[in-house]
Amino acid sequence: MTEIASLKAALHQNIQDIESIDIQDNSYLHAGHAGYKEGYITHIKITISSPSLVHLSKVKQHQIIYKALAAFMNNPLHAIEIKVCNGN
């Protein structure tokens, strides 16, 4: 089972200047939908503050975050909602 702490650790390893990060498990909101597996973290929302991400395009932000979490994708993580914030 994927743990939130493991997801945070993977992000911290790949994005060095994270000021704050919050990961919410929204899997329960998708019960019965594609990719949902009961008892597993399949759908998450990430709110992250990182100076290196904030000025990038949304596409580039998502590429960096998906690359950092590649080992978890489809195993069983299915979907990520991402919000990048300015730390100020």
PDB file of C-alpha atoms in Angstrom:
ATOM      1  CA  MET A   1       0.000   0.000   0.000  1.00  0.00           C
ATOM      2  CA  THR A   2       1.281   3.471  -0.871  1.00  0.00           C
ATOM      3  CA  GLU A   3       1.905   5.659   2.153  1.00  0.00           C
ATOM      4  CA  ILE A   4       1.668   9.451   2.073  1.00  0.00           C
ATOM      5  CA  ALA A   5       5.106   9.610   3.740  1.00  0.00           C
ATOM      6  CA  SER A   6       6.629   7.624   0.853  1.00  0.00           C
ATOM      7  CA  LEU A   7       5.114  10.024  -1.676  1.00  0.00           C
ATOM      8  CA  LYS A   8       6.451  13.038   0.248  1.00  0.00           C
ATOM      9  CA  ALA A   9       9.912  11.457   0.483  1.00  0.00           C
ATOM     10  CA  ALA A  10      10.004  10.851  -3.278  1.00  0.00           C
ATOM     11  CA  LEU A  11       9.055  14.469  -3.950  1.00  0.00           C
ATOM     12  CA  HIS A  12      11.674  15.782  -1.500  1.00  0.00           C
ATOM     13  CA  GLN A  13      14.348  13.623  -3.179  1.00  0.00           C
ATOM     14  CA  ASN A  14      13.548  15.069  -6.595  1.00  0.00           C
ATOM     15  CA  ILE A  15      12.614  18.671  -5.761  1.00  0.00           C
ATOM     16  CA  GLN A  16      15.262  20.099  -3.466  1.00  0.00           C
ATOM     17  CA  ASP A  17      13.646  23.409  -2.501  1.00  0.00           C
ATOM     18  CA  ILE A  18      10.228  22.328  -1.224  1.00  0.00           C
ATOM     19  CA  GLU A  19       9.094  24.815   1.415  1.00  0.00           C
ATOM     20  CA  SER A  20       5.839  23.048   2.245  1.00  0.00           C
ATOM     21  CA  ILE A  21       3.876  20.111   0.954  1.00  0.00           C
ATOM     22  CA  ASP A  22       0.458  18.684   1.712  1.00  0.00           C
ATOM     23  CA  ILE A  23      -0.826  15.457   0.196  1.00  0.00           C
ATOM     24  CA  GLN A  24      -4.470  14.521   0.620  1.00  0.00           C
ATOM     25  CA  ASP A  25      -5.801  11.053  -0.112  1.00  0.00           C
ATOM     26  CA  ASN A  26      -8.947  11.636  -2.184  1.00  0.00           C
ATOM     27  CA  SER A  27      -9.363   8.005  -3.190  1.00  0.00           C
ATOM     28  CA  TYR A  28     -12.694   7.650  -1.404  1.00  0.00           C
ATOM     29  CA  LEU A  29     -14.168  10.324  -3.702  1.00  0.00           C
ATOM     30  CA  HIS A  30     -13.583   8.008  -6.665  1.00  0.00           C
ATOM     31  CA  ALA A  31     -15.088   4.756  -5.371  1.00  0.00           C
ATOM     32  CA  GLY A  32     -16.494   2.864  -8.333  1.00  0.00           C
ATOM     33  CA  HIS A  33     -14.481   4.854 -10.886  1.00  0.00           C
ATOM     34  CA  ALA A  34     -11.645   3.624 -13.089  1.00  0.00           C
ATOM     35  CA  GLY A  35      -8.394   3.212 -11.216  1.00  0.00           C
ATOM     36  CA  TYR A  36     -10.001   2.980  -7.768  1.00  0.00           C
ATOM     37  CA  LYS A  37      -8.814   0.090  -5.598  1.00  0.00           C
ATOM     38  CA  GLU A  38     -10.406  -0.205  -2.189  1.00  0.00           C
ATOM     39  CA  GLY A  39      -7.870   0.079   0.621  1.00  0.00           C
ATOM     40  CA  TYR A  40      -5.225   1.756  -1.542  1.00  0.00           C
ATOM     41  CA  ILE A  41      -4.211   5.344  -2.221  1.00  0.00           C
ATOM     42  CA  THR A  42      -5.235   5.768  -5.846  1.00  0.00           C
ATOM     43  CA  HIS A  43      -6.179   9.461  -6.128  1.00  0.00           C
ATOM     44  CA  ILE A  44      -4.287  12.285  -4.406  1.00  0.00           C
ATOM     45  CA  LYS A  45      -4.208  16.064  -4.257  1.00  0.00           C
ATOM     46  CA  ILE A  46      -0.784  17.672  -3.828  1.00  0.00           C
ATOM     47  CA  THR A  47      -0.396  21.263  -2.677  1.00  0.00           C
ATOM     48  CA  ILE A  48       3.275  22.191  -2.892  1.00  0.00           C
ATOM     49  CA  SER A  49       5.322  25.336  -2.375  1.00  0.00           C
ATOM     50  CA  SER A  50       8.629  25.334  -4.235  1.00  0.00           C
ATOM     51  CA  PRO A  51      10.487  28.333  -5.703  1.00  0.00           C
ATOM     52  CA  SER A  52      11.846  26.161  -8.518  1.00  0.00           C
ATOM     53  CA  LEU A  53       8.333  25.134  -9.598  1.00  0.00           C
ATOM     54  CA  VAL A  54       6.293  28.288  -9.128  1.00  0.00           C
ATOM     55  CA  HIS A  55       7.502  30.087 -12.275  1.00  0.00           C
ATOM     56  CA  LEU A  56       7.313  27.055 -14.580  1.00  0.00           C
ATOM     57  CA  SER A  57       4.390  26.294 -16.860  1.00  0.00           C
ATOM     58  CA  LYS A  58       1.746  23.940 -15.477  1.00  0.00           C
ATOM     59  CA  VAL A  59       2.840  21.313 -17.995  1.00  0.00           C
ATOM     60  CA  LYS A  60       6.465  21.462 -16.779  1.00  0.00           C
ATOM     61  CA  GLN A  61       5.347  21.434 -13.109  1.00  0.00           C
ATOM     62  CA  HIS A  62       3.287  18.313 -13.752  1.00  0.00           C
ATOM     63  CA  GLN A  63       6.114  16.630 -15.681  1.00  0.00           C
ATOM     64  CA  ILE A  64       8.510  17.146 -12.757  1.00  0.00           C
ATOM     65  CA  ILE A  65       6.029  15.886 -10.169  1.00  0.00           C
ATOM     66  CA  TYR A  66       4.924  12.880 -12.235  1.00  0.00           C
ATOM     67  CA  LYS A  67       8.579  11.968 -12.848  1.00  0.00           C
ATOM     68  CA  ALA A  68       9.264  12.136  -9.097  1.00  0.00           C
ATOM     69  CA  LEU A  69       6.311   9.824  -8.434  1.00  0.00           C
ATOM     70  CA  ALA A  70       6.809   7.507 -11.421  1.00  0.00           C
ATOM     71  CA  ALA A  71       7.466   4.460  -9.233  1.00  0.00           C
ATOM     72  CA  PHE A  72       4.021   4.862  -7.657  1.00  0.00           C
ATOM     73  CA  MET A  73       1.996   5.485 -10.810  1.00  0.00           C
ATOM     74  CA  ASN A  74      -0.465   2.699 -11.607  1.00  0.00           C
ATOM     75  CA  ASN A  75       0.968   0.842  -8.643  1.00  0.00           C
ATOM     76  CA  PRO A  76      -1.695   1.644  -7.366  1.00  0.00           C
ATOM     77  CA  LEU A  77      -1.628   5.470  -7.718  1.00  0.00           C
ATOM     78  CA  HIS A  78      -3.939   6.437 -10.590  1.00  0.00           C
ATOM     79  CA  ALA A  79      -4.510  10.208 -10.521  1.00  0.00           C
ATOM     80  CA  ILE A  80      -2.815  13.317  -9.138  1.00  0.00           C
ATOM     81  CA  GLU A  81      -4.341  16.769  -8.722  1.00  0.00           C
ATOM     82  CA  ILE A  82      -1.554  19.352  -8.380  1.00  0.00           C
ATOM     83  CA  LYS A  83      -1.539  22.880  -6.986  1.00  0.00           C
ATOM     84  CA  VAL A  84       1.769  24.764  -6.921  1.00  0.00           C
ATOM     85  CA  CYS A  85       1.822  27.750  -4.563  1.00  0.00           C
ATOM     86  CA  ASN A  86       4.150  30.647  -3.973  1.00  0.00           C
ATOM     87  CA  GLY A  87       5.569  30.338  -0.456  1.00  0.00           C
ATOM     88  CA  ASN A  88       5.044  34.021   0.300  1.00  0.00           C
TER      89      ASN A  88
END
